[in-house]
Amino acid sequence: MNEVLVTATSAATQADLPNAKMGSRFGRMDLLSQLALLSVESLGVNFESMDRTRIAICMAVTAGSLPTDIEYWKGRREPGGPSPTLFAYTLPSSAIGEIAIRYRLTGPNLCFVGSRANLLNEARDLIDREEADACICIECDVVTAAIATITGLPTKAQARAAFLMRGTNGFLLKENHRDIESVCALVSAAEAARNSSR
Amino acid sequence: MHDVNHAADRNARVSAIPEIVIAGCGAITAVGDGVEALRTAMRTGRSGLRKCERYSDTRFQSSIAGVALQNGEYDDPAYELASRALAEACGQAQAVLTSVAPERIGFVLATTKANIEALERISDERKCSEEGRRHLQGDLLAADLAVEYRAKGPKQCVSNACVSGLIAIQQGARLIQRGEADAVLVAGVDHLSAFVMAGFSSLKALDPVGCRPFDRDRAGLSPGEAGAAIVLTKKIFFQSNHPTIQSPIFLQGWGNSNDANHITGPSRDGSGLAAAIRAALTSAKVKLEEIDYINAHGTGTPFNDAMESAALRTVFGDSCPPVSGSKGMLGHTLGAAGVVETILCVLAIRERWLPGTPGLNVPAELAPGSLMRESRPANRINHVLKMNTGFGGVNGALVLGYE
């Protein structure tokens, strides 16, 4: 049986957003959704060539939707109350919804708040159980200065993504590969070693 | 040859997966503290929805809500609700939990807003404890609850909108089936807040007279708060610790999907939910005709209930089993909904009692013909389908069984 492989990885930061060509809807999204979506776009995977009912999306978010929660709640004293558009993004899983809508992906979803340690493990499990044929994994850290003050977390705005599927051409995912950042580092090291041996 | 090996490998793996049973339940809801209050309300059809003074000003479209924390003021209501529910569930499952090492007890929390009360307090420069502030982060809320209930195994905080509860139950089962835990405490919690009331008001999604699931004149949801908890374990552990209970209730299968359609609205045709239901039935190895009762999501919003009706028609055709919805009794408890409504399904199986749909008066034209307004006894409830849907297009379905 083919192993579960990482076939693509990517990263996106806030600095990448101004140059992103993602359509008008993109500008209306919260920062978490923008970063998550851009990281998935940067994977360069042709989802249309696959069975999109069988592609899962798993995401881990450091501080949930707290940055958007704060922005939304600032509107409580406005005459019309807080923004209904922002309310939709006061759920961390809204980013998964945006990814599903853009690429028409109707497979299973999982969204974790906090630890990313189980993300790849859960994604592999979905494939192993044949609940999905492939899985997009995203780690998204959006910690604004306001959130840093409340939570003590360091400020960050970045997303990393990985695409997992069965196959023979990619980076073999092992039990001890728990987060995308470390997998990206290993993929880069493997590519560097391959290039130097040529 | 490859396919044959693949199928054989999968069959071997599936047959080795341990069966998961529900060893204990706890619930703090708008109908009272404890599962017994929920059981009584289920049988009588009593609704816990009422006008809530806290939300009676004109900022909100409606002040009708399901209040679970009746007395006192809490700066950490999420912890309070979840902890009380866990105390009851762990008490019911005491025989199992004392036989499992704490390192083998996992913990999965489902929540959409954790302790959002703290954000309201911080924003208004009102007093907020360190714990209340810490529990703004769902993962830290989960970590502290896990410590209190001696769950030292794997911990997760699931936040998949209003399907969080069902997905948390799935995750609990996965942890056991993968051998990472022998028992898992699954808790679902969300508390009432001006934050959420204002949000649904801004979307014009609240029914001014209280939610009326599947009703012809339904006009929106009623928010609710709840703490709910379920203890999952392997069948073998349950039976060795409860030798007098011959037939536990099994978590038989699940499925989830995304509509890929709209960020706040459900699909019109119900195809996403239909796919989740079919996946759940397939994984449970249960046939359509074996389902004896369906507990719907039933928010009372025009689009949700129409979509669910369409999904049930797609899957069951004209032979839909009895269906009801519970949010006219409890309100929409968001991240807790999947857990507390699954507990209702457990009660329905144990009591052989089909819950009704509080708030329903005249069924909508395209609502399932098997929709139940009143609760009633049943000769047999062996298999139950529970489903939820949420913002972001997510759908979930769960099959419970009794042998």
XYZ file of C-alpha atoms in Angstrom:
601
model
C 0.000 0.000 0.000
C 1.265 3.486 -0.813
C 2.480 5.534 2.151
C 1.080 8.893 3.186
C 3.384 11.537 1.734
C 3.779 15.269 1.998
C 3.662 16.341 -1.635
C 3.745 20.124 -1.193
C 4.498 22.672 1.504
C 4.175 26.436 1.637
C 4.219 29.470 3.895
C 2.571 32.888 3.897
C 3.184 35.966 6.002
C 1.489 39.321 6.314
C 4.117 40.789 3.967
C 2.801 38.539 1.179
C -0.763 39.819 1.387
C -0.490 43.081 -0.606
C 0.783 41.176 -3.652
C -1.740 38.362 -3.409
C -4.007 38.111 -6.442
C -6.925 36.339 -4.851
C -9.964 38.304 -6.042
C -12.221 40.881 -4.417
C -13.680 38.538 -1.804
C -10.206 38.069 -0.318
C -10.094 41.692 0.843
C -13.215 41.252 2.952
C -11.797 38.337 4.934
C -10.129 38.537 8.331
C -6.355 38.192 8.609
C -6.510 34.566 9.724
C -8.573 33.537 6.690
C -6.377 35.552 4.322
C -3.163 33.947 5.568
C -4.641 30.450 5.623
C -6.063 30.826 2.118
C -2.876 32.309 0.693
C -0.804 29.481 2.167
C -3.101 26.950 0.472
C -2.937 28.823 -2.848
C 0.877 28.790 -2.531
C 0.873 24.999 -2.329
C 0.314 25.040 -6.092
C -1.852 21.925 -5.968
C -4.285 21.393 -8.831
C -7.338 20.419 -6.803
C -9.541 20.368 -9.892
C -7.753 17.263 -11.125
C -8.749 15.373 -7.974
C -11.977 14.103 -6.438
C -12.804 17.185 -4.383
C -15.341 15.322 -2.260
C -12.393 13.318 -0.888
C -10.076 16.172 0.126
C -10.106 17.014 3.844
C -9.010 20.273 5.457
C -7.343 20.242 8.908
C -6.185 23.392 10.628
C -4.580 24.386 13.926
C -4.852 27.986 15.080
C -2.723 29.409 17.872
C -5.128 31.848 19.492
C -8.391 30.871 17.844
C -10.216 33.845 16.355
C -9.299 36.248 19.197
C -7.777 38.944 16.950
C -11.010 39.119 14.943
C -13.093 38.872 18.122
C -11.466 42.058 19.381
C -12.039 43.921 16.108
C -15.663 42.768 15.981
C -16.321 43.735 19.600
C -14.947 47.242 19.081
C -18.120 47.837 17.044
C -20.453 47.191 19.991
C -21.008 50.911 20.574
C -21.618 51.734 16.909
C -25.213 52.773 16.109
C -25.856 49.562 14.144
C -23.930 47.363 16.567
C -20.965 45.211 15.613
C -20.411 44.168 12.005
C -22.294 41.079 10.804
C -19.499 40.456 8.305
C -16.881 40.339 11.047
C -19.168 38.162 13.211
C -18.868 35.439 10.593
C -15.102 35.432 11.173
C -15.313 35.158 14.965
C -15.018 31.411 14.455
C -11.530 30.072 13.702
C -13.027 27.479 11.373
C -14.283 30.249 9.058
C -10.885 30.073 7.377
C -11.600 26.426 6.522
C -14.944 27.524 5.077
C -13.201 30.070 2.853
C -10.741 27.456 1.589
C -13.577 24.992 0.929
C -15.555 27.624 -1.002
C -12.619 28.780 -3.146
C -11.527 25.314 -4.236
C -14.953 23.598 -3.971
C -13.638 21.062 -1.468
C -16.413 19.117 0.266
C -14.444 16.567 2.297
C -14.191 16.374 6.118
C -12.970 19.319 8.249
C -11.079 19.527 11.544
C -10.152 22.727 13.359
C -8.026 22.765 16.530
C -7.288 25.688 18.793
C -3.847 25.768 20.375
C -1.442 22.889 20.031
C -0.470 21.936 16.508
C 1.243 18.773 17.695
C -1.616 16.513 16.630
C -2.398 18.152 13.282
C -0.413 15.927 10.889
C -1.254 12.851 12.914
C -4.972 13.571 12.594
C -4.631 14.280 8.875
C -2.834 10.987 8.313
C -5.525 9.211 10.344
C -8.252 10.593 8.050
C -6.383 9.175 5.060
C -5.568 5.877 6.781
C -9.235 5.368 7.646
C -10.168 6.251 4.072
C -12.382 9.088 5.241
C -10.387 11.193 2.771
C -7.905 10.556 -0.067
C -5.868 13.683 0.664
C -5.688 16.404 3.250
C -4.707 20.061 3.324
C -3.068 20.887 6.671
C -2.652 24.471 7.832
C -0.956 25.942 10.891
C -2.025 29.531 11.324
C -0.592 31.925 13.914
C -2.279 35.286 14.181
C -1.336 37.016 17.413
C -1.796 40.775 17.210
C -0.336 43.224 19.730
C -3.727 43.407 21.485
C -3.857 39.614 21.798
C -0.260 39.492 22.959
C -1.178 41.883 25.783
C -4.071 39.686 26.910
C -2.511 36.263 26.422
C 1.223 36.794 26.772
C 1.778 35.036 23.415
C 4.426 36.516 21.077
C 3.060 38.593 18.187
C 2.923 36.694 14.895
C 1.061 36.652 11.590
C 1.927 33.648 9.456
C 0.534 30.448 8.037
C 2.137 27.238 6.861
C 0.435 24.601 4.772
C 1.177 21.053 3.704
C -0.619 18.726 1.318
C -0.816 15.066 2.291
C -1.827 12.202 0.055
C -0.972 8.598 -0.706
C 1.608 8.181 -3.400
C 5.184 7.384 -4.263
C 6.586 10.831 -4.983
C 6.972 13.058 -1.942
C 8.303 13.300 1.584
C 7.420 10.271 3.704
C 5.379 11.304 6.731
C 6.464 9.429 9.863
C 4.989 9.118 13.345
C 7.393 11.652 14.837
C 6.598 14.325 12.248
C 4.026 16.256 14.208
C 4.047 19.822 12.864
C 4.366 21.415 9.454
C 7.219 23.725 10.410
C 9.517 20.821 11.254
C 8.421 18.905 8.152
C 9.173 21.975 5.992
C 12.658 22.127 7.499
C 13.219 18.431 6.786
C 11.923 18.775 3.205
C 14.278 21.726 2.628
C 17.232 19.813 4.082
C 16.450 16.770 1.901
C 16.214 18.950 -1.221
C 19.494 20.693 -0.374
C 21.222 17.331 0.085
C 19.808 16.079 -3.223
C 20.944 19.212 -5.068
C 24.458 19.097 -3.600
C 24.897 15.474 -4.680
C 24.069 16.292 -8.330
C -3.707 -7.572 -6.941
C -2.836 -4.284 -5.367
C -6.536 -3.536 -4.766
C -7.124 -6.953 -3.230
C -4.237 -6.475 -0.811
C -5.416 -3.003 -0.024
C -8.951 -4.187 0.754
C -7.676 -7.060 2.894
C -5.402 -4.714 4.787
C -8.233 -2.313 5.406
C -10.601 -5.077 6.535
C -7.977 -6.331 8.972
C -7.513 -2.856 10.366
C -11.261 -2.183 10.648
C -11.922 -5.456 12.449
C -9.169 -4.595 14.925
C -10.701 -1.219 15.816
C -12.153 -1.373 19.328
C -15.843 -0.680 19.822
C -16.542 2.606 21.610
C -19.231 2.941 24.259
C -20.642 5.835 26.282
C -19.844 5.273 29.951
C -21.215 8.482 31.462
C -23.027 11.729 30.663
C -23.392 15.119 32.321
C -25.365 18.201 31.321
C -26.036 21.691 32.666
C -28.682 23.238 30.444
C -31.574 25.679 30.321
C -33.897 22.963 31.644
C -31.823 22.460 34.797
C -28.721 20.953 36.293
C -28.050 17.327 35.503
C -29.049 14.667 33.009
C -32.162 13.882 35.046
C -33.500 17.410 34.354
C -32.845 16.828 30.661
C -34.599 13.457 30.801
C -37.675 14.972 32.446
C -37.816 17.827 29.926
C -37.429 15.371 27.057
C -40.420 13.357 28.250
C -42.641 16.335 29.064
C -41.562 18.596 26.214
C -40.871 21.445 28.615
C -38.912 24.331 27.120
C -36.167 26.116 29.031
C -36.308 29.190 26.788
C -37.367 32.437 28.461
C -36.902 36.180 28.346
C -33.506 37.048 29.674
C -33.208 40.390 31.477
C -29.526 40.672 30.619
C -30.393 41.002 26.934
C -33.625 42.978 27.143
C -32.315 46.244 25.686
C -32.999 47.336 22.137
C -29.533 46.372 20.872
C -30.732 42.811 20.524
C -33.357 41.493 18.155
C -34.732 39.233 20.888
C -34.062 38.616 24.579
C -35.317 35.025 24.512
C -32.566 32.577 25.357
C -31.766 29.315 27.116
C -30.098 30.283 30.399
C -28.289 27.511 32.258
C -26.413 29.493 34.933
C -29.520 30.743 36.691
C -28.049 32.472 39.716
C -24.992 34.548 40.430
C -22.497 36.373 38.298
C -19.565 34.500 36.818
C -16.405 35.875 35.285
C -15.514 32.391 34.015
C -18.889 30.899 33.030
C -17.342 28.558 30.448
C -15.289 26.810 33.113
C -18.250 26.707 35.495
C -20.562 25.057 32.963
C -18.014 22.575 31.652
C -16.728 21.637 35.086
C -20.190 20.927 36.492
C -21.082 18.765 33.479
C -17.798 16.882 33.744
C -18.368 16.240 37.449
C -21.648 14.506 36.651
C -20.292 12.516 33.690
C -17.187 11.387 35.577
C -19.377 10.419 38.525
C -21.475 8.178 36.274
C -18.343 6.659 34.768
C -16.458 6.397 38.050
C -16.036 2.622 37.874
C -14.406 2.894 34.459
C -12.294 5.961 35.194
C -10.830 4.638 38.443
C -9.663 1.533 36.599
C -7.788 3.576 33.966
C -4.422 5.244 34.622
C -4.694 9.064 34.362
C -2.079 8.991 31.592
C -4.507 6.874 29.547
C -7.444 9.283 29.954
C -7.735 11.744 27.091
C -9.612 15.018 26.996
C -11.376 16.738 24.073
C -13.114 20.079 24.475
C -15.614 21.485 21.978
C -16.209 25.207 22.093
C -16.744 28.067 19.691
C -16.098 31.024 21.995
C -14.548 29.537 25.172
C -14.737 32.169 27.946
C -15.698 35.134 25.760
C -17.056 36.772 28.929
C -13.456 37.759 29.672
C -13.202 39.771 26.443
C -16.372 41.661 27.308
C -14.997 42.421 30.776
C -11.565 43.464 29.544
C -13.123 45.673 26.848
C -15.341 47.427 29.406
C -12.520 47.618 31.970
C -14.492 45.445 34.379
C -12.876 43.070 36.839
C -11.778 39.723 35.405
C -9.855 36.985 37.183
C -6.614 35.602 35.780
C -8.358 32.264 35.223
C -11.218 33.915 33.366
C -8.757 35.747 31.137
C -6.726 32.564 30.563
C -9.852 30.682 29.507
C -10.410 33.026 26.587
C -8.125 30.515 24.888
C -9.995 27.274 24.326
C -6.872 25.126 24.549
C -6.020 26.521 27.998
C -9.604 26.017 29.138
C -9.276 22.405 28.000
C -5.928 22.005 29.751
C -7.271 23.275 33.093
C -10.413 21.142 32.916
C -8.276 18.109 32.092
C -6.146 18.729 35.192
C -9.249 19.024 37.393
C -10.613 15.720 36.099
C -7.230 13.911 36.156
C -7.079 13.378 32.408
C -3.335 13.294 31.759
C -3.539 11.707 28.310
C -3.803 13.527 24.965
C -5.732 16.812 24.960
C -7.464 18.597 22.104
C -9.625 21.677 21.690
C -11.952 21.399 18.693
C -13.587 24.525 17.262
C -15.616 23.673 14.148
C -18.504 26.126 14.616
C -21.779 24.477 15.645
C -20.521 21.012 14.684
C -17.707 21.239 17.265
C -19.505 18.928 19.699
C -20.050 16.113 17.192
C -16.493 16.404 15.880
C -15.132 16.366 19.456
C -16.979 13.091 20.063
C -15.464 11.714 16.839
C -12.036 12.827 18.000
C -12.510 11.161 21.382
C -13.344 7.898 19.624
C -10.343 8.253 17.311
C -7.975 8.688 20.288
C -9.221 5.423 21.765
C -9.253 3.558 18.461
C -5.686 4.652 17.703
C -4.606 3.330 21.096
C -3.635 6.758 22.462
C -6.164 6.545 25.314
C -8.354 3.983 27.068
C -11.009 6.518 28.053
C -11.709 10.058 26.846
C -13.643 12.854 28.506
C -15.462 14.860 25.826
C -16.865 18.189 26.975
C -18.807 20.793 25.045
C -19.344 24.305 26.316
C -20.476 27.756 25.264
C -22.007 30.401 27.499
C -24.531 33.140 26.735
C -22.892 36.451 25.980
C -23.677 39.888 24.626
C -20.951 39.107 22.077
C -22.961 36.259 20.525
C -26.389 37.888 21.012
C -25.160 41.001 19.187
C -23.707 38.903 16.380
C -26.875 36.946 15.666
C -28.891 40.176 16.059
C -26.704 41.827 13.417
C -27.459 38.924 11.086
C -31.189 39.260 11.925
C -31.079 35.608 12.880
C -32.990 35.665 16.206
C -36.665 34.698 16.387
C -38.434 37.402 18.443
C -40.853 34.865 19.957
C -38.346 32.067 20.534
C -37.095 29.472 18.094
C -39.594 27.236 16.298
C -37.665 24.452 14.561
C -39.201 23.282 11.274
C -42.263 25.464 11.838
C -44.043 27.128 8.926
C -43.563 30.529 10.617
C -40.060 30.007 11.987
C -38.014 33.192 12.002
C -34.657 32.397 13.552
C -32.789 30.824 16.420
C -32.661 31.374 20.184
C -29.181 31.302 21.707
C -28.584 29.007 24.644
C -25.773 28.078 26.983
C -24.764 24.650 28.185
C -22.017 22.524 29.578
C -22.239 18.914 28.469
C -19.882 15.984 28.899
C -19.619 12.384 27.747
C -17.145 9.730 28.850
C -16.092 7.391 26.055
C -14.292 4.127 26.568
C -13.725 0.726 24.996
C -16.551 -1.763 25.239
C -14.271 -4.207 27.023
C -13.475 -1.712 29.820
C -17.094 -0.786 30.248
C -18.321 -4.343 30.519
C -15.618 -5.417 32.960
C -16.523 -2.487 35.210
C -20.292 -2.619 34.779
C -20.996 -6.374 34.741
C -24.688 -5.835 35.464
C -25.253 -3.594 32.422
C -25.517 -5.961 29.494
C -26.030 -3.539 26.648
C -24.121 -0.286 26.601
C -24.784 2.423 24.020
C -22.241 2.380 21.207
C -20.783 5.162 19.154
C -21.081 3.333 15.855
C -20.020 5.723 13.143
C -19.620 9.270 11.967
C -19.132 11.463 8.953
C -18.474 15.090 8.255
C -18.345 17.294 5.194
C -18.346 20.855 3.910
C -20.943 22.510 1.654
C -18.294 24.700 -0.044
C -21.114 27.103 -0.670
C -21.412 30.104 1.701
C -19.636 31.310 4.837
C -22.783 31.815 6.972
C -25.585 30.203 4.971
C -26.207 26.500 4.370
C -26.428 25.025 0.887
C -29.936 25.096 -0.566
C -29.998 21.468 -1.651
C -28.634 19.810 1.495
C -26.095 17.820 -0.519
C -23.265 18.440 1.971
C -25.280 17.261 4.960
C -26.580 14.308 2.924
C -22.958 13.301 2.243
C -22.124 13.483 5.976
C -25.166 11.348 6.836
C -24.242 8.739 4.235
C -20.655 8.643 5.473
C -21.879 8.134 9.045
C -24.253 5.324 8.044
C -21.541 3.632 5.998
C -18.957 3.802 8.774
C -21.552 2.520 11.268
C -22.540 -0.298 8.880
C -26.153 0.620 9.578
C -28.824 0.529 6.865
C -31.279 3.360 6.273
C -34.200 1.298 7.511
C -32.393 0.506 10.767
C -32.411 4.137 11.919
C -35.227 4.512 14.458
C -34.878 8.199 15.321
C -33.161 11.321 13.967
C -32.218 14.263 16.164
C -31.896 17.182 13.748
C -29.844 20.352 14.073
C -33.114 22.334 13.804
C -31.985 25.883 14.553
C -35.316 27.419 13.515
C -33.737 29.614 10.845
C -35.598 29.425 7.530
C -32.569 28.316 5.495
C -31.135 25.763 7.925
C -34.350 23.850 8.465
C -35.170 23.850 4.740
C -31.681 22.544 3.977
C -31.950 19.781 6.604
C -35.352 18.760 5.265
C -33.855 18.537 1.773
C -30.917 16.462 3.027
C -33.224 14.010 4.797
C -35.364 13.726 1.664
C -32.239 13.040 -0.393
C -31.053 10.272 1.910
C -34.271 8.702 3.180
C -36.734 9.554 0.385
C -40.316 9.105 1.558
C -39.314 6.715 4.351
C -37.777 9.108 6.830
C -37.719 7.819 10.417
C -39.183 9.970 13.225
C -37.368 13.331 13.394
C -37.309 16.037 16.033
C -35.217 19.014 17.087
C -34.257 20.114 20.585
C -33.287 23.775 20.249
C -36.794 24.953 21.176
C -36.074 23.329 24.541
C -32.419 24.243 25.120
C -31.636 27.061 22.706
C -28.746 26.873 20.287
C -25.821 26.011 22.512
C -23.237 26.336 19.702
C -20.102 24.358 20.571
C -21.972 22.371 23.219
C -24.888 21.513 20.921
C -23.440 18.307 19.505
C -22.600 16.930 22.935
C -25.813 17.876 24.740
C -27.998 16.699 21.841
C -26.089 13.420 21.693
C -26.899 12.983 25.392
C -30.565 13.491 24.482
C -30.173 10.695 21.943
C -28.646 8.461 24.628
C -31.664 9.185 26.838
C -34.033 8.460 23.943
C -32.407 5.044 23.441
C -32.328 4.171 27.143
C -35.894 5.322 27.796
C -37.328 4.126 24.484
C -38.806 7.583 24.213
C -38.946 9.737 21.091
C -38.310 13.402 21.982
C -40.637 16.032 20.529
C -39.887 19.428 19.002
C -40.671 22.199 21.510
C -41.640 25.406 19.686
C -43.043 23.593 16.655
C -46.679 24.394 15.932
C -47.496 23.955 12.225
C -44.793 22.063 10.279
C -43.339 23.802 7.238
C -44.577 22.527 3.882
C -41.405 20.650 2.972
C -40.542 19.468 6.498
C -40.228 15.692 6.906
C -43.628 14.009 7.250
C -42.223 12.075 10.212
C -41.479 15.265 12.167
C -42.650 14.887 15.763
C -44.208 17.802 17.595
C -44.879 15.917 20.829
C -42.671 13.391 22.563
C -43.943 9.834 22.795
C -42.872 6.337 23.827
C -41.442 3.983 21.222
C -41.352 0.202 21.016
C -37.787 0.187 19.811
C -34.948 2.680 19.460
C -31.846 0.736 18.509
C -30.107 3.141 16.151
C -30.153 6.933 16.255
C -28.782 9.492 13.813
C -27.623 12.818 15.230
C -26.678 15.689 12.927
C -25.426 19.268 13.178
C -24.430 21.947 10.692
C -22.515 25.199 11.119
C -21.055 28.424 9.752
C -18.320 27.856 7.226
C -20.443 25.136 5.601
C -19.445 22.344 7.970
C -21.776 19.357 8.489
C -21.532 16.448 10.914
C -23.449 13.234 11.565
C -23.132 10.554 14.220
C -24.765 7.145 14.600
C -25.427 5.721 18.061
C -26.528 2.149 18.593
C -27.861 -0.213 21.210
C -27.560 -3.954 20.816
